[in-house]
PDB file of C-alpha atoms in Angstrom:
ATOM      1  CA  MET A  12      39.279  19.145 -13.964  1.00 46.00           C
ATOM      2  CA  ASN A  13      36.009  20.859 -14.836  1.00 40.00           C
ATOM      3  CA  PRO A  14      34.926  23.068 -11.862  1.00 40.00           C
ATOM      4  CA  LEU A  15      31.308  21.950 -12.357  1.00 33.00           C
ATOM      5  CA  LEU A  16      32.300  18.294 -11.961  1.00 36.00           C
ATOM      6  CA  ILE A  17      34.302  19.136  -8.845  1.00 34.00           C
ATOM      7  CA  ASN A  18      31.338  20.953  -7.282  1.00 40.00           C
ATOM      8  CA  SER A  19      28.970  18.071  -8.136  1.00 38.00           C
ATOM      9  CA  ALA A  20      31.317  15.553  -6.541  1.00 39.00           C
ATOM     10  CA  ARG A  21      31.610  17.685  -3.414  1.00 42.00           C
ATOM     11  CA  ALA A  22      27.829  18.043  -3.206  1.00 40.00           C
ATOM     12  CA  ALA A  23      27.298  14.286  -3.521  1.00 40.00           C
ATOM     13  CA  ALA A  24      29.939  13.614  -0.871  1.00 42.00           C
ATOM     14  CA  GLY A  25      28.255  16.120   1.430  1.00 44.00           C
ATOM     15  CA  VAL A  26      24.852  14.420   1.028  1.00 42.00           C
ATOM     16  CA  GLY A  27      26.380  11.008   1.724  1.00 46.00           C
ATOM     17  CA  TRP A  28      28.218  12.258   4.836  1.00 44.00           C
ATOM     18  CA  ARG A  29      25.064  13.874   6.252  1.00 45.00           C
ATOM     19  CA  PHE A  30      23.031  10.750   5.515  1.00 44.00           C
ATOM     20  CA  THR A  31      25.540   8.471   7.240  1.00 45.00           C
ATOM     21  CA  LEU A  32      25.790  10.730  10.283  1.00 43.00           C
ATOM     22  CA  CYS A  33      21.996  10.990  10.511  1.00 47.00           C
ATOM     23  CA  VAL A  34      21.569   7.218  10.482  1.00 44.00           C
ATOM     24  CA  ALA A  35      24.486   6.551  12.813  1.00 41.00           C
ATOM     25  CA  LEU A  36      23.265   8.970  15.443  1.00 37.00           C
ATOM     26  CA  ALA A  37      19.542   8.481  14.734  1.00 42.00           C
ATOM     27  CA  GLY A  38      19.406  12.269  14.765  1.00 39.00           C
ATOM     28  CA  CYS A  39      16.613  12.404  12.187  1.00 46.00           C
ATOM     29  CA  ALA A  40      14.369   9.922  13.997  1.00 42.00           C
ATOM     30  CA  THR A  41      12.911   9.546  17.440  1.00 43.00           C
ATOM     31  CA  GLY A  42      14.434   6.111  17.937  1.00 49.00           C
ATOM     32  CA  PRO A  43      13.295   2.544  17.299  1.00 62.00           C
ATOM     33  CA  ASN A  44       9.689   3.103  18.383  1.00 81.00           C
ATOM     34  CA  ASN A  45       6.735   2.066  16.243  1.00 88.00           C
ATOM     35  CA  VAL A  46       6.263   4.334  13.241  1.00 93.00           C
ATOM     36  CA  GLN A  47       2.614   5.448  13.137  1.00 95.00           C
ATOM     37  CA  VAL A  48       1.465   5.775   9.513  1.00 97.00           C
ATOM     38  CA  GLN A  49      -1.975   7.259   8.826  1.00 98.00           C
ATOM     39  CA  LEU A  50      -3.552   6.473   5.455  1.00 98.00           C
ATOM     40  CA  PRO A  51      -5.883   9.047   3.875  1.00 96.00           C
ATOM     41  CA  ALA A  52      -9.521   8.131   3.214  1.00 96.00           C
ATOM     42  CA  TYR A  53      -9.896   6.209  -0.062  1.00 97.00           C
ATOM     43  CA  THR A  54     -12.055   7.565  -2.865  1.00 94.00           C
ATOM     44  CA  ALA A  55     -12.940   6.010  -6.240  1.00 93.00           C
ATOM     45  CA  PRO A  56     -14.305   7.427  -9.495  1.00 89.00           C
ATOM     46  CA  SER A  57     -18.095   7.275  -9.828  1.00 85.00           C
ATOM     47  CA  ALA A  58     -20.014   5.510 -12.586  1.00 76.00           C
ATOM     48  CA  GLY A  59     -22.672   8.206 -12.444  1.00 73.00           C
ATOM     49  CA  ALA A  60     -26.291   7.038 -12.622  1.00 63.00           C
ATOM     50  CA  THR A  61     -25.436   3.438 -13.559  1.00 79.00           C
ATOM     51  CA  VAL A  62     -27.034   0.862 -11.220  1.00 85.00           C
ATOM     52  CA  ARG A  63     -25.593  -2.638 -11.582  1.00 90.00           C
ATOM     53  CA  GLY A  64     -27.055  -4.557  -8.654  1.00 94.00           C
ATOM     54  CA  MET A  65     -26.633  -5.266  -4.953  1.00 95.00           C
ATOM     55  CA  VAL A  66     -23.554  -6.901  -3.454  1.00 97.00           C
ATOM     56  CA  GLN A  67     -22.359  -7.960  -0.014  1.00 96.00           C
ATOM     57  CA  VAL A  68     -18.679  -7.206   0.606  1.00 96.00           C
ATOM     58  CA  GLU A  69     -17.357  -9.411   3.386  1.00 95.00           C
ATOM     59  CA  PRO A  70     -14.589  -7.902   5.562  1.00 94.00           C
ATOM     60  CA  VAL A  71     -11.210  -8.583   3.998  1.00 96.00           C
ATOM     61  CA  ARG A  72      -9.576 -11.578   5.681  1.00 97.00           C
ATOM     62  CA  GLU A  73      -5.999 -11.465   6.974  1.00 97.00           C
ATOM     63  CA  ALA A  74      -3.948 -14.134   5.191  1.00 97.00           C
ATOM     64  CA  ARG A  75      -0.455 -12.640   5.361  1.00 96.00           C
ATOM     65  CA  ARG A  76       2.200 -15.060   6.537  1.00 92.00           C
ATOM     66  CA  ASP A  77       3.480 -14.075  10.002  1.00 87.00           C
ATOM     67  CA  ALA A  78       1.104 -11.083  10.137  1.00 91.00           C
ATOM     68  CA  VAL A  79       1.022  -9.192  13.449  1.00 92.00           C
ATOM     69  CA  GLY A  80      -1.940  -6.830  13.778  1.00 91.00           C
ATOM     70  CA  GLN A  81      -1.384  -3.490  12.058  1.00 95.00           C
ATOM     71  CA  LEU A  82       2.369  -3.942  11.471  1.00 96.00           C
ATOM     72  CA  VAL A  83       3.408  -3.828   7.807  1.00 97.00           C
ATOM     73  CA  GLY A  84       7.220  -3.654   7.948  1.00 96.00           C
ATOM     74  CA  GLN A  85      10.202  -1.836   9.432  1.00 94.00           C
ATOM     75  CA  ARG A  86      11.815   1.508   8.756  1.00 95.00           C
ATOM     76  CA  THR A  87      15.502   0.695   8.336  1.00 93.00           C
ATOM     77  CA  GLY A  88      18.798   2.517   8.009  1.00 89.00           C
ATOM     78  CA  LEU A  89      22.189   1.501   6.644  1.00 89.00           C
ATOM     79  CA  GLY A  90      22.947  -2.179   7.048  1.00 90.00           C
ATOM     80  CA  GLY A  91      19.275  -2.920   7.660  1.00 89.00           C
ATOM     81  CA  MET A  92      19.397  -1.383  11.151  1.00 91.00           C
ATOM     82  CA  SER A  93      15.826  -1.163  12.447  1.00 91.00           C
ATOM     83  CA  MET A  94      14.473   2.318  13.139  1.00 91.00           C
ATOM     84  CA  GLY A  95      11.096   1.047  14.314  1.00 93.00           C
ATOM     85  CA  GLN A  96       8.202  -1.138  13.228  1.00 96.00           C
ATOM     86  CA  ILE A  97       5.746   0.477  10.804  1.00 97.00           C
ATOM     87  CA  GLU A  98       2.195   0.412  12.164  1.00 97.00           C
ATOM     88  CA  LEU A  99      -0.628   1.215   9.749  1.00 97.00           C
ATOM     89  CA  ASN A 100      -3.823   3.043  10.627  1.00 97.00           C
ATOM     90  CA  PRO A 101      -6.353   1.910   9.581  1.00 97.00           C
ATOM     91  CA  SER A 102      -5.174  -1.693   9.564  1.00 97.00           C
ATOM     92  CA  PRO A 103      -4.433  -3.438   6.234  1.00 97.00           C
ATOM     93  CA  THR A 104      -7.718  -5.360   6.328  1.00 97.00           C
ATOM     94  CA  VAL A 105      -9.801  -2.277   7.147  1.00 97.00           C
ATOM     95  CA  ALA A 106      -8.031  -0.129   4.526  1.00 97.00           C
ATOM     96  CA  THR A 107      -8.445  -2.792   1.835  1.00 97.00           C
ATOM     97  CA  THR A 108     -12.102  -3.367   2.704  1.00 97.00           C
ATOM     98  CA  ALA A 109     -12.743   0.387   2.368  1.00 97.00           C
ATOM     99  CA  MET A 110     -10.967   0.427  -1.007  1.00 97.00           C
ATOM    100  CA  LEU A 111     -12.991  -2.521  -2.325  1.00 97.00           C
ATOM    101  CA  GLN A 112     -16.287  -1.039  -1.134  1.00 96.00           C
ATOM    102  CA  ALA A 113     -15.470   2.330  -2.712  1.00 96.00           C
ATOM    103  CA  GLU A 114     -14.534   0.742  -6.042  1.00 96.00           C
ATOM    104  CA  LEU A 115     -17.713  -1.370  -6.215  1.00 96.00           C
ATOM    105  CA  LYS A 116     -19.870   1.622  -5.286  1.00 94.00           C
ATOM    106  CA  GLY A 117     -18.050   3.629  -7.946  1.00 94.00           C
ATOM    107  CA  LYS A 118     -18.960   0.977 -10.532  1.00 93.00           C
ATOM    108  CA  GLY A 119     -22.646   1.310  -9.656  1.00 94.00           C
ATOM    109  CA  PHE A 120     -23.169  -1.472  -7.117  1.00 95.00           C
ATOM    110  CA  THR A 121     -25.252  -0.979  -3.973  1.00 95.00           C
ATOM    111  CA  LEU A 122     -23.604  -2.390  -0.852  1.00 96.00           C
ATOM    112  CA  SER A 123     -25.563  -4.658   1.498  1.00 93.00           C
ATOM    113  CA  ASP A 124     -24.678  -6.104   4.908  1.00 87.00           C
ATOM    114  CA  ALA A 125     -26.417  -9.428   4.235  1.00 87.00           C
ATOM    115  CA  GLY A 126     -28.857 -11.146   1.908  1.00 88.00           C
ATOM    116  CA  ALA A 127     -27.552  -9.661  -1.339  1.00 94.00           C
ATOM    117  CA  PRO A 128     -27.685 -11.858  -4.467  1.00 95.00           C
ATOM    118  CA  ALA A 129     -23.960 -11.226  -5.036  1.00 97.00           C
ATOM    119  CA  ARG A 130     -21.084 -11.624  -2.588  1.00 97.00           C
ATOM    120  CA  VAL A 131     -17.357 -10.835  -2.536  1.00 98.00           C
ATOM    121  CA  ALA A 132     -14.873 -12.611  -0.239  1.00 97.00           C
ATOM    122  CA  THR A 133     -11.316 -11.257  -0.185  1.00 97.00           C
ATOM    123  CA  ARG A 134      -7.956 -12.211   1.358  1.00 98.00           C
ATOM    124  CA  ILE A 135      -4.768 -10.178   1.798  1.00 98.00           C
ATOM    125  CA  THR A 136      -1.706 -12.333   1.228  1.00 98.00           C
ATOM    126  CA  ARG A 137       0.785  -9.448   1.282  1.00 98.00           C
ATOM    127  CA  PHE A 138       0.651  -5.871   2.541  1.00 98.00           C
ATOM    128  CA  GLN A 139       4.090  -4.546   3.355  1.00 97.00           C
ATOM    129  CA  VAL A 140       6.529  -1.679   3.065  1.00 97.00           C
ATOM    130  CA  GLN A 141      10.334  -1.727   3.170  1.00 96.00           C
ATOM    131  CA  THR A 142      12.840   1.150   3.336  1.00 96.00           C
ATOM    132  CA  PRO A 143      16.263  -0.125   2.193  1.00 96.00           C
ATOM    133  CA  ALA A 144      18.957   2.542   2.527  1.00 95.00           C
ATOM    134  CA  THR A 145      22.189   3.422   0.770  1.00 93.00           C
ATOM    135  CA  ALA A 146      24.713   6.107   1.640  1.00 92.00           C
ATOM    136  CA  LEU A 147      22.769   8.562  -0.543  1.00 94.00           C
ATOM    137  CA  TYR A 148      19.076   7.697  -0.421  1.00 96.00           C
ATOM    138  CA  TRP A 149      16.240   5.520   0.818  1.00 96.00           C
ATOM    139  CA  ASP A 150      13.840   3.544  -1.388  1.00 97.00           C
ATOM    140  CA  ILE A 151      10.338   3.218   0.054  1.00 98.00           C
ATOM    141  CA  ASN A 152       8.925   0.027  -1.475  1.00 98.00           C
ATOM    142  CA  GLY A 153       5.282  -0.936  -0.987  1.00 98.00           C
ATOM    143  CA  ALA A 154       3.546  -4.131  -2.112  1.00 98.00           C
ATOM    144  CA  ILE A 155       0.011  -5.514  -1.822  1.00 98.00           C
ATOM    145  CA  ASP A 156      -1.275  -8.913  -2.978  1.00 98.00           C
ATOM    146  CA  LEU A 157      -5.014  -9.579  -2.905  1.00 98.00           C
ATOM    147  CA  GLU A 158      -7.201 -12.572  -3.765  1.00 98.00           C
ATOM    148  CA  ILE A 159     -10.914 -12.261  -4.548  1.00 98.00           C
ATOM    149  CA  ASP A 160     -13.671 -14.877  -4.782  1.00 98.00           C
ATOM    150  CA  ALA A 161     -16.871 -13.416  -6.202  1.00 98.00           C
ATOM    151  CA  THR A 162     -20.266 -15.116  -6.367  1.00 97.00           C
ATOM    152  CA  GLY A 163     -22.939 -13.495  -8.492  1.00 97.00           C
ATOM    153  CA  PRO A 164     -26.685 -13.975  -8.958  1.00 95.00           C
ATOM    154  CA  GLY A 165     -27.503 -17.519  -9.993  1.00 92.00           C
ATOM    155  CA  GLY A 166     -24.242 -18.838  -8.547  1.00 94.00           C
ATOM    156  CA  ARG A 167     -21.871 -17.369 -11.129  1.00 95.00           C
ATOM    157  CA  GLN A 168     -18.253 -17.590  -9.913  1.00 97.00           C
ATOM    158  CA  HIS A 169     -15.170 -15.473 -10.504  1.00 97.00           C
ATOM    159  CA  ALA A 170     -11.773 -15.800  -8.823  1.00 98.00           C
ATOM    160  CA  ALA A 171      -8.976 -13.277  -9.316  1.00 98.00           C
ATOM    161  CA  SER A 172      -5.667 -12.265  -7.779  1.00 98.00           C
ATOM    162  CA  TYR A 173      -4.016  -8.862  -7.992  1.00 98.00           C
ATOM    163  CA  GLN A 174      -0.419  -7.907  -7.191  1.00 98.00           C
ATOM    164  CA  VAL A 175       0.807  -4.319  -7.079  1.00 98.00           C
ATOM    165  CA  GLN A 176       4.147  -2.762  -6.193  1.00 98.00           C
ATOM    166  CA  CYS A 177       5.092   0.899  -5.912  1.00 97.00           C
ATOM    167  CA  THR A 178       8.205   2.765  -4.871  1.00 97.00           C
ATOM    168  CA  ASN A 179       9.507   6.225  -4.085  1.00 97.00           C
ATOM    169  CA  ARG A 180      13.177   7.192  -3.840  1.00 97.00           C
ATOM    170  CA  THR A 181      13.886   9.878  -1.273  1.00 96.00           C
ATOM    171  CA  TYR A 182      17.061  11.721  -0.319  1.00 96.00           C
ATOM    172  CA  ALA A 183      15.388  12.776   2.920  1.00 92.00           C
ATOM    173  CA  TRP A 184      14.356  10.727   5.946  1.00 91.00           C
ATOM    174  CA  PRO A 185      11.525   8.283   5.022  1.00 94.00           C
ATOM    175  CA  SER A 186       8.897  10.039   7.103  1.00 95.00           C
ATOM    176  CA  GLU A 187       5.478   8.774   8.086  1.00 96.00           C
ATOM    177  CA  GLU A 188       3.990  11.017   5.393  1.00 97.00           C
ATOM    178  CA  LEU A 189       6.218   9.600   2.633  1.00 97.00           C
ATOM    179  CA  ILE A 190       5.495   6.020   3.693  1.00 98.00           C
ATOM    180  CA  ALA A 191       1.753   6.775   3.717  1.00 98.00           C
ATOM    181  CA  LYS A 192       2.037   8.269   0.224  1.00 98.00           C
ATOM    182  CA  VAL A 193       3.615   5.073  -1.136  1.00 98.00           C
ATOM    183  CA  LEU A 194       1.040   2.766   0.473  1.00 98.00           C
ATOM    184  CA  ASP A 195      -1.787   5.026  -0.699  1.00 98.00           C
ATOM    185  CA  SER A 196      -0.377   4.767  -4.241  1.00 98.00           C
ATOM    186  CA  CYS A 197      -0.394   0.976  -3.918  1.00 98.00           C
ATOM    187  CA  LEU A 198      -4.044   0.992  -2.823  1.00 98.00           C
ATOM    188  CA  LYS A 199      -4.991   3.278  -5.723  1.00 97.00           C
ATOM    189  CA  GLU A 200      -3.187   1.028  -8.200  1.00 98.00           C
ATOM    190  CA  LEU A 201      -4.933  -1.987  -6.683  1.00 98.00           C
ATOM    191  CA  GLY A 202      -8.267  -0.179  -7.003  1.00 97.00           C
ATOM    192  CA  SER A 203      -7.593   0.577 -10.662  1.00 97.00           C
ATOM    193  CA  ARG A 204      -6.902  -3.124 -11.328  1.00 97.00           C
ATOM    194  CA  ILE A 205     -10.209  -4.100  -9.696  1.00 97.00           C
ATOM    195  CA  ARG A 206     -12.019  -1.314 -11.585  1.00 95.00           C
ATOM    196  CA  ALA A 207     -10.643  -2.637 -14.871  1.00 95.00           C
ATOM    197  CA  ASP A 208     -11.667  -6.261 -14.157  1.00 96.00           C
ATOM    198  CA  SER A 209     -14.723  -6.513 -16.409  1.00 95.00           C
ATOM    199  CA  ALA A 210     -15.200 -10.200 -15.546  1.00 97.00           C
ATOM    200  CA  LEU A 211     -15.619  -9.293 -11.857  1.00 97.00           C
ATOM    201  CA  ALA A 212     -18.232  -6.632 -12.652  1.00 95.00           C
ATOM    202  CA  SER A 213     -20.094  -8.983 -15.004  1.00 95.00           C
ATOM    203  CA  THR A 214     -20.161 -11.746 -12.379  1.00 97.00           C
ATOM    204  CA  LEU A 215     -21.644  -9.474  -9.711  1.00 96.00           C
ATOM    205  CA  ALA A 216     -24.099  -7.590 -11.936  1.00 95.00           C
ATOM    206  CA  ALA A 217     -27.831  -8.260 -11.738  1.00 90.00           C
ATOM    207  CA  PRO A 218     -29.280 -10.156 -14.750  1.00 86.00           C
TER     208      PRO A 218
END
């Protein structure tokens, strides 16, 4: 047998053995405590000097089924064994509100607390992360579903829904940093979908 193939097989077996032992003994985790995941501040591209109007962005409303505060999933090992609930900071509603505000500002809208001629109401219907494991790796799977109702000057209406999914395969322990990276990627993808929605921008824009 080719020596290179033998070495590759031995290396793969070694990774699988270490992975299984790590999960079995929980030696690469602190135990089934809540996993504190900190998202970085969201930034959006700027439209430069373009001014498109004033808009009120209402706080994003929690509409996830069975939502519990800042929890967005569980970190799991082999067989779905829980290694702790994943707690997001800031919360899904706060993080999504910040993303939406940044994207609208980036498109040239001025944000207002009240009395603006345009208004955006938003609901989160899904914001979650899962970490299914095999004997060799973890997949970190994030997903966000968002619904928007926009009302523009003169009563113009626009309703839209956006669904994004993102994943990262890791051969190391799915750390807080890796989970944050996946959820941040989901938020950025969601922001790009909103940025590309020309009907939303047209609805909110001043005449």
